[in-house]
XYZ file of C-alpha atoms in Angstrom:
680
model
C 21.178 -9.181 -18.515
C 21.203 -5.939 -20.482
C 20.937 -7.788 -23.785
C 17.612 -9.163 -22.587
C 16.605 -5.674 -21.484
C 17.072 -4.482 -25.055
C 14.388 -6.954 -26.141
C 12.105 -5.757 -23.380
C 12.779 -2.059 -23.901
C 10.014 -1.750 -26.470
C 6.290 -2.504 -26.068
C 5.222 -6.123 -26.331
C 4.185 -7.457 -29.726
C 2.151 -10.547 -30.547
C 4.448 -13.517 -31.205
C 4.002 -16.803 -32.974
C 3.506 -18.988 -29.896
C 4.545 -22.115 -31.746
C 8.094 -20.724 -31.923
C 8.196 -18.550 -28.779
C 10.702 -19.470 -26.095
C 9.171 -19.323 -22.586
C 10.612 -16.498 -20.528
C 10.492 -15.966 -16.763
C 7.944 -13.434 -15.475
C 8.916 -9.837 -16.166
C 8.551 -6.975 -13.659
C 9.055 -3.242 -14.101
C 8.498 -1.600 -10.708
C 11.859 -2.264 -9.030
C 14.015 -0.494 -11.645
C 11.408 1.062 -14.010
C 12.913 -1.085 -16.757
C 11.587 -4.503 -17.749
C 13.541 -7.276 -16.031
C 12.942 -10.975 -15.436
C 11.807 -11.418 -11.848
C 14.815 -13.615 -11.079
C 17.207 -10.868 -12.239
C 15.940 -8.020 -10.031
C 18.597 -6.879 -7.501
C 16.115 -5.719 -4.813
C 13.468 -7.797 -2.961
C 10.523 -8.022 -5.356
C 7.408 -10.166 -5.404
C 4.976 -10.836 -8.235
C 1.312 -11.771 -7.748
C 0.038 -12.820 -11.207
C -3.570 -12.691 -12.359
C -3.929 -16.456 -11.983
C -2.967 -16.299 -8.285
C -5.425 -13.437 -7.755
C -8.186 -15.474 -9.404
C -7.383 -18.606 -7.365
C -7.676 -16.657 -4.110
C -11.324 -15.857 -4.771
C -10.753 -12.328 -3.475
C -13.041 -9.465 -4.441
C -11.017 -6.591 -2.928
C -7.321 -5.767 -2.943
C -7.102 -6.047 0.858
C -7.914 -9.784 0.748
C -5.190 -10.459 -1.836
C -2.413 -8.560 -0.047
C -3.316 -10.002 3.368
C -2.157 -13.425 2.125
C 1.222 -12.337 0.734
C 4.468 -13.226 2.561
C 5.856 -10.474 4.784
C 2.836 -8.158 4.403
C 0.604 -7.226 7.341
C -2.667 -5.316 7.274
C -3.038 -2.320 9.575
C -6.539 -1.202 10.550
C -6.731 2.542 11.240
C -9.050 4.844 9.252
C -9.364 2.025 6.737
C -7.370 -1.058 5.836
C -3.749 -0.142 5.162
C -0.606 -2.141 4.421
C 2.571 -2.560 6.476
C 5.864 -3.520 4.829
C 8.934 -4.317 6.956
C 7.261 -2.833 10.037
C 6.279 0.550 8.581
C 2.794 2.002 8.928
C 0.671 2.433 5.763
C 1.789 6.087 5.385
C 5.162 4.880 4.112
C 4.081 2.489 1.341
C 3.372 3.964 -2.085
C 0.459 2.455 -4.013
C 0.672 2.796 -7.787
C -1.749 2.110 -10.623
C 0.223 1.399 -13.802
C 3.195 3.167 -12.240
C 1.325 6.313 -11.142
C 0.469 7.215 -7.513
C -2.995 6.706 -6.089
C -4.157 9.552 -3.829
C -6.844 9.786 -1.145
C -5.403 8.904 2.260
C -7.228 9.311 5.563
C -4.869 9.945 8.508
C -2.124 8.431 6.339
C -3.999 5.242 5.409
C -4.927 4.437 1.822
C -7.880 2.073 2.199
C -7.191 -1.102 0.208
C -10.885 -2.012 0.202
C -11.452 0.781 -2.327
C -9.926 -1.363 -5.078
C -11.406 -4.230 -7.015
C -8.964 -6.856 -8.276
C -10.917 -7.410 -11.488
C -8.999 -6.412 -14.613
C -5.507 -6.668 -13.090
C -2.737 -8.432 -14.992
C -0.468 -8.600 -11.954
C 0.593 -6.929 -8.711
C 4.265 -6.096 -8.193
C 5.549 -5.559 -4.642
C 8.962 -4.012 -3.954
C 10.284 -4.092 -0.399
C 12.609 -1.410 0.899
C 12.965 2.301 0.082
C 12.247 3.221 -3.536
C 12.468 7.005 -3.233
C 15.361 6.979 -5.723
C 12.726 6.266 -8.389
C 9.361 7.319 -6.935
C 10.056 10.070 -4.397
C 7.939 10.589 -1.283
C 5.803 7.878 0.366
C 8.012 5.069 -1.040
C 10.086 4.887 2.146
C 8.897 1.370 3.050
C 8.223 0.029 -0.434
C 5.955 0.115 -3.468
C 2.863 -1.831 -4.535
C 2.093 -1.459 -8.246
C -1.280 -2.550 -9.658
C -0.864 -3.250 -13.370
C -3.875 -3.437 -15.683
C -4.318 -6.201 -18.200
C -3.514 -4.948 -21.683
C -6.160 -5.728 -24.361
C -4.802 -8.505 -26.592
C -7.734 -10.795 -27.499
C -9.460 -10.194 -30.870
C -12.799 -10.168 -29.045
C -13.543 -11.375 -25.532
C -16.005 -10.602 -22.773
C -16.945 -11.952 -19.377
C -19.603 -11.466 -16.741
C -18.983 -12.284 -13.093
C -21.537 -12.487 -10.294
C -20.636 -13.105 -6.663
C -22.634 -13.522 -3.469
C -21.127 -13.576 -0.001
C -22.050 -13.596 3.682
C -23.305 -10.350 5.317
C -25.447 -9.378 2.352
C -22.385 -8.873 0.167
C -22.752 -9.029 -3.622
C -20.563 -8.213 -6.585
C -21.617 -7.913 -10.204
C -19.318 -6.908 -13.015
C -18.454 -7.237 -16.651
C -15.333 -6.840 -18.723
C -14.696 -6.788 -22.451
C -11.681 -6.371 -24.674
C -11.205 -5.912 -28.390
C -8.147 -5.825 -30.610
C -8.199 -4.910 -34.285
C -4.803 -4.609 -35.920
C -2.835 -1.969 -34.028
C -5.782 -0.811 -31.910
C -6.832 -2.329 -28.597
C -9.537 -1.428 -26.102
C -10.860 -2.826 -22.839
C -13.659 -1.837 -20.501
C -14.380 -2.937 -16.950
C -17.517 -2.198 -14.911
C -17.772 -3.434 -11.332
C -20.405 -3.013 -8.605
C -19.729 -4.185 -5.052
C -22.157 -3.854 -2.156
C -22.381 -5.087 1.421
C -24.818 -4.578 4.265
C -21.996 -4.488 6.814
C -22.048 -6.430 10.079
C -22.589 -5.936 13.802
C -20.365 -7.734 16.338
C -21.798 -5.895 19.365
C -25.623 -5.953 19.218
C -25.853 -4.324 22.666
C -24.153 -1.177 21.304
C -26.166 1.129 19.055
C -24.911 1.186 15.470
C -23.148 -1.389 13.261
C -19.525 -2.460 13.684
C -18.983 -2.016 9.933
C -21.319 0.142 7.812
C -23.216 -0.803 4.691
C -21.638 0.434 1.483
C -22.143 0.675 -2.258
C -19.045 0.692 -4.445
C -18.820 1.372 -8.208
C -15.772 1.160 -10.489
C -15.430 1.937 -14.191
C -12.109 1.389 -15.943
C -11.241 1.906 -19.613
C -7.940 1.242 -21.370
C -7.088 2.132 -24.987
C -3.874 1.266 -26.829
C -2.519 2.057 -30.273
C 0.635 0.365 -31.535
C 2.427 2.966 -33.622
C 5.084 2.316 -36.267
C 8.709 1.874 -35.106
C 7.621 -0.315 -32.162
C 6.050 2.537 -30.226
C 2.868 2.670 -28.198
C 0.245 5.276 -27.367
C -2.138 4.453 -24.511
C -4.911 6.130 -22.571
C -6.263 4.812 -19.266
C -9.248 6.161 -17.358
C -10.651 5.093 -14.008
C -13.568 6.342 -11.952
C -14.536 4.996 -8.560
C -17.375 5.955 -6.252
C -18.320 4.674 -2.821
C -21.229 5.433 -0.493
C -21.427 4.367 3.149
C -24.213 4.637 5.710
C -23.811 4.079 9.416
C -25.242 5.082 12.798
C -23.862 5.904 16.237
C -25.045 7.125 19.613
C -23.768 10.360 21.140
C -24.639 10.820 24.810
C -27.408 8.276 24.325
C -28.929 10.064 21.315
C -29.004 8.159 17.975
C -27.276 9.830 15.022
C -26.993 8.858 11.360
C -23.850 9.199 9.262
C -23.530 9.303 5.486
C -20.231 9.269 3.620
C -19.581 9.705 -0.098
C -16.225 9.286 -1.768
C -15.264 9.684 -5.427
C -11.919 9.423 -7.177
C -10.884 9.432 -10.815
C -7.709 9.306 -12.878
C -6.733 9.961 -16.496
C -3.394 8.712 -17.793
C -2.261 9.333 -21.404
C 1.180 7.902 -22.186
C 3.480 7.729 -25.206
C 6.296 5.181 -25.442
C 8.381 6.164 -28.478
C 11.261 4.107 -29.838
C 13.619 6.853 -31.065
C 16.434 4.588 -32.244
C 17.312 0.928 -31.901
C 18.943 1.706 -28.551
C 16.955 4.685 -27.303
C 13.407 5.009 -26.043
C 11.396 7.995 -24.822
C 8.503 7.639 -22.378
C 6.226 10.672 -21.936
C 3.435 10.494 -19.367
C 0.737 12.860 -18.145
C -1.205 11.860 -15.054
C -4.292 13.643 -13.723
C -6.242 12.453 -10.706
C -8.720 13.748 -8.157
C -10.290 12.619 -4.895
C -13.349 13.939 -3.050
C -15.237 13.051 0.131
C -18.401 14.335 1.796
C -19.352 13.408 5.369
C -22.597 14.358 7.073
C -23.842 13.433 10.587
C -27.381 14.245 11.686
C -29.500 13.633 14.766
C -32.001 10.884 13.967
C -34.788 12.415 16.029
C -35.195 15.654 14.062
C -32.527 15.582 11.330
C -30.522 18.378 13.005
C -26.994 18.651 11.622
C -24.323 17.577 14.112
C -21.260 17.592 11.849
C -20.419 18.058 8.169
C -17.112 17.835 6.352
C -16.046 18.157 2.730
C -12.640 17.440 1.280
C -11.161 17.427 -2.216
C -7.657 16.726 -3.487
C -6.107 17.150 -6.924
C -2.819 15.790 -8.262
C -1.185 16.573 -11.619
C 2.085 15.092 -12.859
C 4.062 15.394 -16.082
C 7.059 13.116 -16.540
C 9.596 12.400 -19.287
C 11.903 9.392 -19.150
C 14.699 8.503 -21.574
C 16.340 5.081 -21.704
C 19.584 4.632 -23.607
C 21.323 1.307 -24.102
C 24.939 2.492 -23.905
C 26.418 -0.936 -24.629
C 25.071 -4.478 -24.516
C 25.934 -4.396 -20.797
C 24.891 -0.868 -19.761
C 21.471 0.767 -19.637
C 21.081 4.414 -18.625
C 17.742 5.880 -17.531
C 17.268 9.635 -17.167
C 14.049 11.351 -16.215
C 12.361 14.314 -14.689
C 9.055 16.008 -14.252
C 6.816 18.365 -12.347
C 4.008 17.804 -9.849
C 1.225 20.097 -8.704
C -0.942 19.183 -5.724
C -3.892 21.044 -4.245
C -6.629 20.431 -1.738
C -9.465 22.228 -0.081
C -11.887 21.365 2.665
C -13.604 22.422 5.827
C -10.538 21.464 7.874
C -8.165 23.556 5.784
C -9.756 27.032 5.823
C -9.680 27.358 2.063
C -7.555 26.030 -0.778
C -3.886 25.117 -0.305
C -1.454 23.981 -2.977
C 2.154 22.979 -3.500
C 4.489 22.421 -6.435
C 7.536 20.243 -6.869
C 9.994 19.156 -9.495
C 12.207 16.084 -9.690
C 15.123 14.612 -11.598
C 16.324 11.024 -11.461
C 19.034 8.901 -13.018
C 19.759 5.180 -12.947
C 22.619 3.134 -14.373
C 22.295 -0.632 -14.837
C 25.594 -2.371 -15.534
C 26.649 -5.984 -16.082
C 30.465 -5.910 -15.797
C 30.576 -9.730 -15.842
C 27.962 -12.340 -16.698
C 27.642 -13.256 -13.008
C 27.180 -9.791 -11.526
C 24.845 -6.838 -12.096
C 25.086 -3.426 -10.457
C 22.272 -0.854 -10.314
C 23.003 2.663 -9.065
C 20.655 5.606 -9.056
C 19.418 8.728 -7.366
C 16.503 11.134 -7.407
C 16.482 14.832 -6.536
C 13.198 16.372 -5.337
C 12.695 20.126 -4.965
C 9.492 21.188 -3.202
C 7.839 24.521 -2.539
C 7.011 23.676 1.102
C 10.062 21.852 2.447
C 13.786 21.438 1.833
C 15.102 19.652 -1.251
C 15.880 15.983 -0.945
C 18.457 13.675 -2.601
C 17.674 9.931 -2.485
C 20.418 7.537 -3.680
C 20.372 3.742 -4.042
C 22.907 1.007 -4.811
C 21.890 -2.601 -5.532
C 23.956 -5.627 -6.568
C 22.905 -9.019 -7.932
C 25.444 -11.866 -7.956
C 24.910 -15.214 -9.696
C 27.663 -17.594 -8.506
C 25.834 -20.436 -10.258
C 22.689 -20.890 -12.320
C 20.685 -22.008 -9.297
C 21.905 -19.386 -6.801
C 21.390 -15.640 -6.607
C 22.587 -13.169 -3.994
C 21.141 -9.667 -3.585
C 22.368 -6.686 -1.595
C 21.088 -3.132 -1.594
C 21.396 0.082 0.363
C 19.114 3.019 -0.217
C 17.638 6.158 1.201
C 13.930 6.872 1.462
C 11.894 9.858 2.540
C 8.339 10.927 3.254
C 7.415 14.568 2.806
C 5.237 16.338 5.378
C 1.690 16.007 4.064
C -0.959 18.693 3.753
C -2.523 17.637 7.038
C 0.709 18.226 8.937
C 1.262 21.582 7.264
C -2.187 23.153 6.907
C -4.785 21.371 9.077
C -7.160 23.520 11.153
C -9.425 21.225 13.175
C -11.340 21.392 16.449
C -13.315 18.405 17.689
C -16.717 19.748 18.674
C -17.467 16.924 21.111
C -14.077 16.493 22.839
C -12.959 20.124 22.531
C -9.347 19.529 21.454
C -7.706 21.275 18.482
C -5.034 20.194 15.982
C -3.218 22.766 13.823
C -0.673 22.242 11.047
C 2.650 24.011 11.456
C 1.954 26.758 8.886
C -1.314 27.702 10.587
C -0.354 27.100 14.210
C 0.737 30.574 15.330
C -2.242 32.291 13.709
C -4.746 29.870 15.243
C -3.066 29.896 18.667
C -3.164 33.711 18.710
C -6.867 33.550 17.868
C -7.578 31.198 20.764
C -5.543 33.378 23.121
C -7.476 36.478 22.042
C -10.731 34.611 22.712
C -9.529 33.650 26.203
C -9.547 29.899 25.459
C -5.910 29.168 26.422
C -5.220 28.372 30.080
C -1.475 27.680 29.803
C 1.320 26.977 27.337
C 3.108 23.650 27.656
C 6.054 24.439 25.369
C 7.427 27.508 23.620
C 5.266 28.099 20.488
C 8.421 29.177 18.634
C 9.405 25.505 18.583
C 6.615 24.891 16.074
C 8.596 25.496 12.895
C 8.843 24.141 9.376
C 8.861 20.354 9.288
C 11.659 18.297 7.784
C 10.893 15.254 5.630
C 11.043 11.939 7.446
C 13.993 9.970 6.124
C 15.506 6.517 6.300
C 18.571 4.519 5.381
C 17.850 0.877 4.631
C 19.894 -2.273 4.047
C 18.637 -5.471 2.412
C 20.746 -8.606 2.068
C 19.485 -11.942 0.794
C 19.113 -14.264 -2.110
C 17.501 -17.411 -3.389
C 18.428 -20.941 -4.294
C 16.644 -23.486 -6.469
C 17.062 -27.236 -6.612
C 15.652 -30.175 -8.589
C 14.861 -28.207 -11.761
C 13.148 -25.439 -9.759
C 10.914 -27.900 -7.903
C 12.244 -26.460 -4.629
C 13.044 -22.772 -4.060
C 14.223 -20.985 -0.930
C 14.450 -17.195 -0.686
C 15.823 -15.192 2.243
C 16.090 -11.486 2.953
C 17.578 -9.658 5.927
C 16.556 -6.014 6.327
C 17.405 -3.090 8.597
C 15.797 0.359 8.387
C 16.990 3.384 10.379
C 14.458 6.223 10.370
C 14.845 9.714 11.753
C 12.735 12.869 11.983
C 9.448 10.974 12.247
C 6.583 13.427 12.474
C 4.312 13.108 15.489
C 1.667 15.170 17.290
C 2.471 16.759 20.654
C 0.381 18.964 22.992
C 1.497 22.592 22.866
C -1.125 24.274 25.052
C -4.046 23.452 27.323
C -7.431 25.093 26.916
C -9.656 26.435 29.648
C -11.958 23.453 28.999
C -9.004 21.168 29.981
C -8.616 19.903 26.384
C -5.316 20.305 24.546
C -4.033 22.101 21.461
C -1.786 19.875 19.336
C 0.658 20.460 16.513
C 3.289 18.462 14.618
C 6.999 18.010 15.354
C 9.976 16.073 14.027
C 10.568 13.848 17.045
C 10.970 10.118 16.893
C 13.858 7.936 15.782
C 12.891 4.360 15.074
C 14.323 1.232 13.540
C 12.787 -1.859 11.985
C 14.781 -4.974 11.238
C 14.184 -8.611 10.634
C 14.192 -11.635 8.367
C 11.875 -12.705 5.546
C 11.978 -16.294 4.290
C 9.871 -18.195 1.741
C 10.088 -21.875 0.810
C 8.241 -23.053 -2.310
C 7.919 -26.707 -3.327
C 6.374 -28.269 -6.436
C 6.744 -32.031 -5.908
C 4.400 -32.811 -8.816
C 2.869 -30.659 -11.524
C -0.564 -30.652 -9.879
C 0.639 -29.600 -6.415
C 2.422 -26.486 -5.136
C 3.194 -25.542 -1.541
C 4.579 -22.241 -0.255
C 5.582 -21.449 3.337
C 6.741 -18.027 4.510
C 7.973 -16.586 7.802
C 8.832 -13.070 8.938
C 10.725 -12.108 12.077
C 10.335 -8.411 12.881
C 11.848 -6.136 15.519
C 10.728 -2.513 15.854
C 11.605 0.117 18.436
C 11.598 3.835 19.150
C 15.169 4.758 20.077
C 13.982 7.573 22.349
C 11.954 5.011 24.314
C 14.983 2.715 24.609
C 17.071 5.616 25.928
C 14.370 6.455 28.473
C 14.255 2.812 29.631
C 18.054 2.636 29.959
C 18.050 5.889 31.949
C 15.332 4.597 34.262
C 12.846 7.302 33.283
C 10.047 5.108 31.889
C 7.582 3.318 34.176
C 4.698 0.910 33.802
C 1.752 0.336 36.088
C 0.275 -2.995 37.151
C -3.455 -3.707 37.193
C -3.400 -3.140 40.974
C -1.939 0.364 40.503
C 1.687 -0.300 41.460
C 4.335 1.525 39.419
C 7.467 -0.284 38.273
C 10.514 0.652 36.222
C 10.474 -0.788 32.710
C 13.223 -2.986 31.317
C 13.982 -3.505 27.646
C 12.408 -6.952 27.836
C 9.110 -5.324 28.903
C 8.976 -3.104 25.810
C 6.866 -4.605 23.008
C 8.087 -2.331 20.218
C 5.817 -0.220 18.027
C 2.061 -0.727 18.173
C 0.420 -2.987 15.602
C 3.551 -5.008 14.779
C 3.765 -8.770 15.287
C 7.247 -10.074 16.008
C 6.453 -13.351 14.251
C 4.170 -13.912 11.272
C 3.841 -16.321 8.404
C 1.724 -17.652 5.570
C 0.919 -21.009 4.010
C -0.377 -21.471 0.471
C -1.325 -24.862 -0.914
C -2.543 -25.248 -4.503
C -3.871 -28.515 -5.924
C -4.968 -28.829 -9.562
C -5.852 -32.441 -10.413
C -6.296 -32.508 -14.184
C -8.587 -35.548 -14.047
C -11.109 -33.668 -11.887
C -10.751 -30.269 -13.520
C -10.579 -28.610 -10.101
C -8.440 -25.867 -8.616
C -8.184 -26.038 -4.824
C -6.383 -23.277 -2.917
C -5.860 -23.400 0.854
C -4.221 -20.382 2.478
C -3.279 -19.663 6.060
C -2.148 -16.403 7.678
C -0.554 -16.425 11.141
C 0.388 -13.510 13.402
C 1.878 -13.519 16.880
C 0.566 -11.022 19.426
C 0.905 -7.292 18.782
C 0.443 -4.093 20.806
C -3.048 -2.658 20.483
C -3.684 -0.100 23.224
C -1.982 1.833 26.010
C -3.693 0.996 29.316
C -1.177 2.437 31.805
C -0.564 5.690 29.931
C 3.185 5.394 29.280
C 2.836 5.362 25.497
C 4.253 1.857 24.891
C 2.888 -1.719 24.961
C 4.254 -3.469 28.053
C 1.300 -5.209 29.763
C -0.432 -8.405 28.667
C -3.784 -6.628 28.476
C -2.315 -4.136 25.968
C -1.869 -6.820 23.292
C -4.042 -8.594 20.769
C -3.268 -12.319 21.273
C -1.772 -14.206 18.363
C -4.100 -15.843 15.867
C -4.340 -17.637 12.537
C -6.839 -17.264 9.717
C -7.536 -19.956 7.132
C -9.123 -19.476 3.708
C -10.316 -22.117 1.236
C -11.275 -21.686 -2.415
C -12.438 -24.382 -4.834
C -12.998 -23.633 -8.510
C -13.943 -25.570 -11.598
C -14.297 -24.762 -15.274
C -17.635 -25.960 -16.642
C -17.118 -26.297 -20.355
C -15.715 -23.477 -22.463
C -17.831 -20.636 -21.147
C -18.642 -21.177 -17.462
C -16.477 -21.103 -14.362
C -17.770 -21.735 -10.834
C -15.846 -20.864 -7.686
C -16.718 -21.017 -3.999
C -15.212 -21.190 -0.564
C -14.739 -19.336 2.687
C -12.530 -16.678 4.224
C -11.794 -17.160 7.943
C -12.792 -20.803 7.638
C -12.762 -21.478 11.400
C -14.822 -18.376 12.265
C -12.357 -16.456 14.447
C -14.091 -13.525 16.192
C -12.744 -11.013 18.696
C -15.215 -8.106 18.633
C -13.377 -5.883 21.128
C -9.821 -6.411 19.844
C -10.467 -7.174 16.152
C -13.647 -5.345 15.077
C -12.457 -5.497 11.466
C -12.797 -9.320 11.453
C -16.487 -10.225 10.869
C -16.101 -13.993 11.224
C -16.519 -16.649 8.543
C -17.379 -15.337 5.068
C -18.816 -17.853 2.623
C -18.868 -16.900 -1.054
C -19.852 -18.249 -4.469
C -18.810 -16.713 -7.797
C -20.065 -17.567 -11.283
C -18.127 -16.283 -14.289
C -19.383 -16.462 -17.868
C -16.754 -16.163 -20.619
C -17.778 -15.174 -24.129
């Protein structure tokens, strides 16, 4: 309730634990105000530090792969799907600020170590009313651990299959009002090769370095000044054969962020939050012929993001909290594919009202207005309701609008593939580049009127979520359910506009597709005894392109059998959008026998089949050989504390060694690991 929010409105202070009353876990991502997890009106999940540690994971991808309702999507890196949306539509935050550096829309989760995290908060459904673009599907917020210990340090060393090693250290110090923490992490792997008869590894070797520093200063009047800094660097080396000739590839990536923030308690009921966020991302790619070192391809790319934001929270009454905010964003990038430097500016305003008209109901309403220099302004509203008919039951309902702005690639890209000969141009550069190709005599014919290539509209959605949770037997048994439906329009896709004299095509971007995703998410958690916890989850997911459904109903869409016979598709033949499993689920079993001092965690991830490729050329999955068959992965971790200072952990990911080199090249087989942590 709002009265509890008043207590959580200010930064945390150290309490006398002998008199503290235990509180439920608190989350901040769903409403940008601190709320107990059980009192959030939109579907929200919390992954605490203890659960991250029990998993034995070294990278963020391994942690999120085991969470209910989340699916990994492998395309230009390991991305995350929420409620059937591709990785482009999920916003990844670090302490509430966006992480940049996507490749073809995917933000690679393997870039991130899980060391030093206090928790991960996952919000399902559109959150553009608070966070703007890219939050159309949901938000994942990585929250650092705040330095609280007077003096503490740890060293962790990990070894894993495939020549994989991790070495890191962390330290924290608190003296009076000052706190500081430092994290250093080095991760390396030699990669793996699932197809020895093909030149080059399936996954390259890499070296990954992370440095993270966090400073805090508790000011008078329950206010807080903090400064966070992160720097990450990764190097990859691989090899490939082009027309039978060996080539080497080197890739370097660097990103950094600086985040000063002031949380000022102005009055007993009013708080000001001022935040400045600076971040950058750079990559360098170089491909050379192994025989003589001749350069085949080189690419450089850099991106910068600057954001200033002010947020004011006012407790109007004991039952009403008002949040007002606004800010400005400047983005810029340059690279070989962009013919120079391009930039854009935007401003935003948002408001949110949290109201408890009765003790059993809470209503959250809000909106955000985004004005951008490159596309039309956007208003994103949201309404969410939480009803508590009894202490052990909660019902949630929400409706909201999300959007995703056209990215720099879709607006400014200038790219020609030297080997295949095709070209892709962003909408702002298309006419100029097409005219150049025509003047050079490279265009054989136009496929559509070039005047149709105009300014892009943001992709937008309207989403509904309806669900709740029930607990029985003093919270020993909990069931949560959520029904969701997302209607999306103006999806941006590439289409051929012209054909070259070399038979390759010229592509650009258009607002075309209309899709929907809908389904059910359910999680059952049981704690029959204090040492044992079991969690089962299931997701049912339907996805479809409405234009495809209309073509099927009109009899315009055909498939082709393996023998070459064409047949008219029916709706039952259509497998939905590529990469989406209709059925999926997870199992998590935790056993902590106090007499043995062990922590045993068994996790299972199951996916039904999903569309992987288009064999018959109709653009949809409809044949058996266009699917990846269903599968399950099982992971086991066993840990034990050895005295006060040592902790040993070991286990295996993909315990039963599932391998499908052609269909699942991202799955290397069984991965054994051992980790030793020294606490000081």
